[in-house]
Short mmCIF file of C-alpha atoms in Angstrom, two decimals:
data_model
loop_
_atom_site.label_atom_id
_atom_site.label_comp_id
_atom_site.label_asym_id
_atom_site.label_seq_id
_atom_site.Cartn_x
_atom_site.Cartn_y
_atom_site.Cartn_z
CA UNK M 1 22.94 2.09 35.75
CA UNK M 2 24.28 5.52 34.91
CA UNK M 3 22.05 8.34 36.06
CA UNK M 4 21.84 11.84 37.45
CA UNK M 5 19.32 12.81 40.11
CA UNK M 6 18.28 16.34 40.93
CA UNK M 7 15.99 15.91 43.92
CA UNK M 8 14.44 19.37 43.80
CA UNK M 9 12.13 20.00 40.86
CA UNK M 10 11.41 23.61 41.82
CA UNK M 11 13.12 25.99 44.26
CA UNK M 12 12.15 29.54 45.17
CA UNK M 13 14.62 31.89 46.84
CA UNK M 14 14.56 35.57 47.67
CA UNK M 15 16.81 37.91 45.75
CA UNK M 16 20.08 38.29 47.64
CA UNK M 17 19.70 34.97 49.45
CA UNK M 18 22.12 32.10 49.02
CA UNK M 19 21.35 29.14 46.77
CA UNK M 20 22.26 25.48 46.70
CA UNK M 21 21.02 23.10 44.00
CA UNK M 22 21.56 19.42 44.64
CA UNK M 23 22.89 16.84 42.21
CA UNK M 24 23.68 13.18 42.80
CA UNK M 25 25.08 10.87 40.17
CA UNK M 26 25.60 7.19 39.57
CA UNK M 27 28.42 6.46 37.17
CA UNK M 28 30.72 3.49 36.77
CA UNK M 29 33.83 5.28 35.58
CA UNK M 30 35.55 8.51 36.53
CA UNK M 31 32.85 11.11 36.01
CA UNK M 32 33.14 14.37 34.18
CA UNK M 33 30.53 16.63 35.78
CA UNK M 34 28.80 19.69 34.41
CA UNK M 35 26.19 22.25 35.34
CA UNK M 36 24.19 23.93 32.55
CA UNK M 37 21.57 26.68 32.72
CA UNK M 38 18.61 27.05 30.36
CA UNK M 39 16.43 30.13 30.07
CA UNK M 40 12.92 29.74 28.61
CA UNK M 41 13.00 28.87 24.92
CA UNK M 42 16.78 28.89 24.86
CA UNK M 43 19.54 26.35 24.55
CA UNK M 44 21.84 25.31 27.36
CA UNK M 45 24.75 27.40 28.59
CA UNK M 46 27.65 25.82 30.46
CA UNK M 47 28.10 27.24 33.97
CA UNK M 48 31.01 25.09 35.11
CA UNK M 49 32.63 21.69 34.86
CA UNK M 50 34.74 19.34 36.95
CA UNK M 51 36.94 16.43 35.99
CA UNK M 52 39.99 16.53 38.25
CA UNK M 53 41.94 18.62 40.71
CA UNK M 54 40.45 20.97 43.25
CA UNK M 55 37.01 19.71 44.19
CA UNK M 56 35.61 23.24 44.46
CA UNK M 57 35.22 24.71 41.00
CA UNK M 58 34.32 28.22 40.02
CA UNK M 59 32.11 29.02 37.09
CA UNK M 60 30.53 31.93 35.31
CA UNK M 61 27.97 34.33 36.81
CA UNK M 62 29.32 33.81 40.34
CA UNK M 63 28.41 30.12 40.59
CA UNK M 64 30.54 27.44 42.18
CA UNK M 65 30.15 23.70 42.69
CA UNK M 66 31.72 21.18 45.02
CA UNK M 67 32.50 17.60 44.01
CA UNK M 68 32.17 15.07 46.85
CA UNK M 69 33.19 11.63 45.65
CA UNK M 70 32.11 9.89 48.89
CA UNK M 71 28.58 11.24 48.48
CA UNK M 72 28.48 11.03 44.66
CA UNK M 73 27.36 14.64 44.68
CA UNK M 74 28.11 17.78 42.72
CA UNK M 75 26.03 20.56 44.27
CA UNK M 76 25.81 24.02 42.74
CA UNK M 77 25.98 27.10 44.95
CA UNK M 78 25.75 30.86 44.70
CA UNK M 79 26.21 33.21 47.68
CA UNK M 80 23.72 35.85 46.54
CA UNK M 81 21.05 35.23 43.94
CA UNK M 82 20.01 37.86 41.39
CA UNK M 83 16.61 38.05 39.70
CA UNK M 84 18.32 37.24 36.39
CA UNK M 85 19.33 33.83 37.76
CA UNK M 86 15.76 32.58 37.41
CA UNK M 87 16.02 29.69 34.95
CA UNK M 88 16.23 25.90 34.74
CA UNK M 89 19.45 24.29 35.92
CA UNK M 90 20.70 20.93 34.74
CA UNK M 91 23.40 18.72 36.19
CA UNK M 92 25.07 16.31 33.76
CA UNK M 93 27.70 13.58 33.75
CA UNK M 94 29.81 12.20 30.92
CA UNK M 95 32.81 10.01 30.13
CA UNK M 96 34.97 12.95 29.06
CA UNK M 97 34.82 16.67 28.42
CA UNK M 98 32.76 16.14 25.29
CA UNK M 99 29.07 16.45 24.67
CA UNK M 100 27.76 12.89 25.15
CA UNK M 101 26.09 13.54 28.47
CA UNK M 102 23.50 12.13 30.84
CA UNK M 103 21.37 14.93 32.24
CA UNK M 104 19.28 15.18 35.36
CA UNK M 105 15.66 16.24 35.05
CA UNK M 106 16.48 19.77 36.05
CA UNK M 107 15.68 22.20 38.87
CA UNK M 108 13.60 25.24 38.10
CA UNK M 109 14.74 28.28 40.07
CA UNK M 110 12.36 31.14 40.82
CA UNK M 111 13.62 34.34 42.45
CA UNK M 112 11.35 36.45 44.66
CA UNK M 113 11.94 40.21 44.76
CA UNK Z 1 31.30 33.02 15.02
CA UNK Z 2 27.64 33.11 15.95
CA UNK Z 3 27.43 29.80 17.77
CA UNK Z 4 25.40 26.71 16.98
CA UNK Z 5 22.48 27.52 14.70
CA UNK Z 6 19.32 25.43 14.41
CA UNK Z 7 16.52 25.79 11.89
CA UNK Z 8 13.64 26.01 12.03
CA UNK Z 9 13.09 27.22 15.59
CA UNK Z 10 9.54 25.94 15.61
CA UNK Z 11 7.78 23.31 13.53
CA UNK Z 12 4.15 22.22 13.66
CA UNK Z 13 3.30 19.14 11.65
CA UNK Z 14 0.46 16.72 11.26
CA UNK Z 15 0.82 13.18 12.51
CA UNK Z 16 2.25 10.94 9.82
CA UNK Z 17 4.20 13.67 8.05
CA UNK Z 18 7.98 13.71 7.69
CA UNK Z 19 10.04 16.55 9.14
CA UNK Z 20 13.67 17.56 8.80
CA UNK Z 21 15.70 19.80 11.08
CA UNK Z 22 19.04 21.39 10.35
CA UNK Z 23 21.97 22.17 12.64
CA UNK Z 24 24.95 24.30 11.72
CA UNK Z 25 27.72 23.77 14.27
CA UNK Z 26 30.43 26.16 15.29
CA UNK Z 27 32.96 26.09 12.47
CA UNK Z 28 35.83 23.63 12.90
CA UNK Z 29 34.04 21.73 15.67
CA UNK Z 30 34.65 18.07 14.91
CA UNK Z 31 31.81 16.66 16.99
CA UNK Z 32 28.11 17.25 16.64
CA UNK Z 33 25.42 15.91 18.98
CA UNK Z 34 21.64 15.62 18.84
CA UNK Z 35 19.47 15.57 21.95
CA UNK Z 36 15.74 15.44 22.57
CA UNK Z 37 14.13 17.29 25.48
CA UNK Z 38 10.52 16.76 26.51
CA UNK Z 39 8.63 19.10 28.80
CA UNK Z 40 9.88 18.99 32.38
CA UNK Z 41 12.78 16.69 31.58
CA UNK Z 42 16.46 17.02 30.93
CA UNK Z 43 17.90 16.51 27.46
CA UNK Z 44 18.33 12.90 26.32
CA UNK Z 45 21.20 11.93 24.06
CA UNK Z 46 20.17 10.70 20.61
CA UNK Z 47 23.30 10.46 18.48
CA UNK Z 48 26.63 12.03 17.70
CA UNK Z 49 29.04 12.51 14.81
CA UNK Z 50 32.73 12.96 14.62
CA UNK Z 51 33.29 14.75 11.34
CA UNK Z 52 31.00 12.88 8.89
CA UNK Z 53 30.99 9.57 10.79
CA UNK Z 54 28.02 8.75 13.00
CA UNK Z 55 29.75 7.12 15.95
CA UNK Z 56 26.92 6.33 18.32
CA UNK Z 57 23.14 6.09 18.31
CA UNK Z 58 20.95 5.85 21.38
CA UNK Z 59 18.24 3.21 21.65
CA UNK Z 60 15.87 6.20 21.76
CA UNK Z 61 16.61 6.72 18.08
CA UNK Z 62 13.98 4.51 16.49
CA UNK Z 63 14.16 3.51 12.83
CA UNK Z 64 11.90 6.45 12.00
CA UNK Z 65 14.75 8.77 12.92
CA UNK Z 66 17.78 9.33 10.74
CA UNK Z 67 20.63 11.78 11.07
CA UNK Z 68 23.30 12.75 8.60
CA UNK Z 69 26.31 14.99 8.54
CA UNK Z 70 27.54 15.13 4.97
CA UNK Z 71 31.05 16.48 4.55
CA UNK Z 72 31.37 16.88 8.29
CA UNK Z 73 29.74 20.29 8.36
CA UNK Z 74 26.02 20.85 8.98
CA UNK Z 75 23.77 18.02 10.11
CA UNK Z 76 20.15 17.09 9.49
CA UNK Z 77 17.79 15.09 11.65
CA UNK Z 78 14.80 13.59 9.86
CA UNK Z 79 11.76 12.06 11.52
CA UNK Z 80 9.54 9.97 9.27
CA UNK Z 81 5.86 9.28 9.93
CA UNK Z 82 5.77 11.58 12.96
CA UNK Z 83 3.80 10.57 16.03
CA UNK Z 84 2.44 12.73 18.84
CA UNK Z 85 5.10 11.31 21.13
CA UNK Z 86 7.75 12.92 18.94
CA UNK Z 87 6.66 16.35 20.16
CA UNK Z 88 9.71 17.76 21.94
CA UNK Z 89 12.58 20.22 21.72
CA UNK Z 90 15.40 18.88 19.56
CA UNK Z 91 18.76 20.29 20.60
CA UNK Z 92 21.99 20.26 18.68
CA UNK Z 93 25.42 20.80 20.18
CA UNK Z 94 28.96 20.87 18.85
CA UNK Z 95 32.40 20.58 20.36
CA UNK Z 96 36.02 20.31 19.45
CA UNK Z 97 37.50 16.91 20.23
CA UNK Z 98 37.40 16.19 23.96
CA UNK Z 99 36.11 19.60 24.96
CA UNK Z 100 32.85 20.92 26.27
CA UNK Z 101 29.82 21.17 24.04
CA UNK Z 102 28.04 24.34 22.98
CA UNK Z 103 24.31 24.03 22.47
CA UNK Z 104 22.02 25.65 19.95
CA UNK Z 105 18.65 27.14 20.82
CA UNK Z 106 16.80 24.08 19.64
CA UNK Z 107 13.92 23.26 17.31
CA UNK Z 108 10.55 22.84 19.01
CA UNK Z 109 8.44 20.22 17.25
CA UNK Z 110 4.70 19.96 17.80
CA UNK Z 111 2.88 17.03 16.21
CA UNK Z 112 -0.89 17.55 15.96
#
C-alpha cells in the first residue's frame, strides 16, 4: 500500500535550536517527494521537492531535506528555527511533479521563545 | 496573478442541504485538484481535472459528490444531502502539466 508516515504529531523546539521532522514513505514506483507547510486557516505552501539527483535538497525559508532510499525516508531539517516557523508540516509523495499526492498526517511545530 | 482562489472561505449548512464550492485556478494551469482535509489529518485526494476532463476520482468521492470544470477554467465541487461527516476543509490546487501544485486557502465546511 502507498502511504506516508510522519511519526511525530507535535514537536516543540526553542527558537534558535535545530529542527528535524521525520517522514517515511511506502511507494511502489519511483517517488516524487514533497514537504509543504500550512499556517492556521491557510492553504499549503511548497517548501521543497525531490525527484532525482542530489539527495540533499534545499528549499525556501532555510529548510533542507535529505532523501535516503535505503530507509525510505525524506526528513526535513532547519539549522536554526525562528518563531515564524510555527506551523503544520506535511510530507507527501506522488507519481510525478504534479498535484496528485499522498500526504502524511502532519507534524505540528511549536516554537518556544 | 493572485494564486488559487476558493469561495466561499467558510460555509455552515444544515444536514441534508446541498452545498457548492468554487475554485479559480492560476490562469493557464491545465490541472486542477480537489482535496479534503479533516481536523488533525493531512489532505486526502478527491479528484483531478486536466483541462475540462475529469481524469481520476478517489473512492472517497461518494455519489453525493460531483465536480465539474466547464471550459477548463474554474471548477465547482458540489455535495448533495450533506452529512456531519462531510465537515472538513476542502482544498483546491492547480498546476501546469507535470509541475508542482499550488494550493488555495480552502473552504471550511461545517455541517450542523
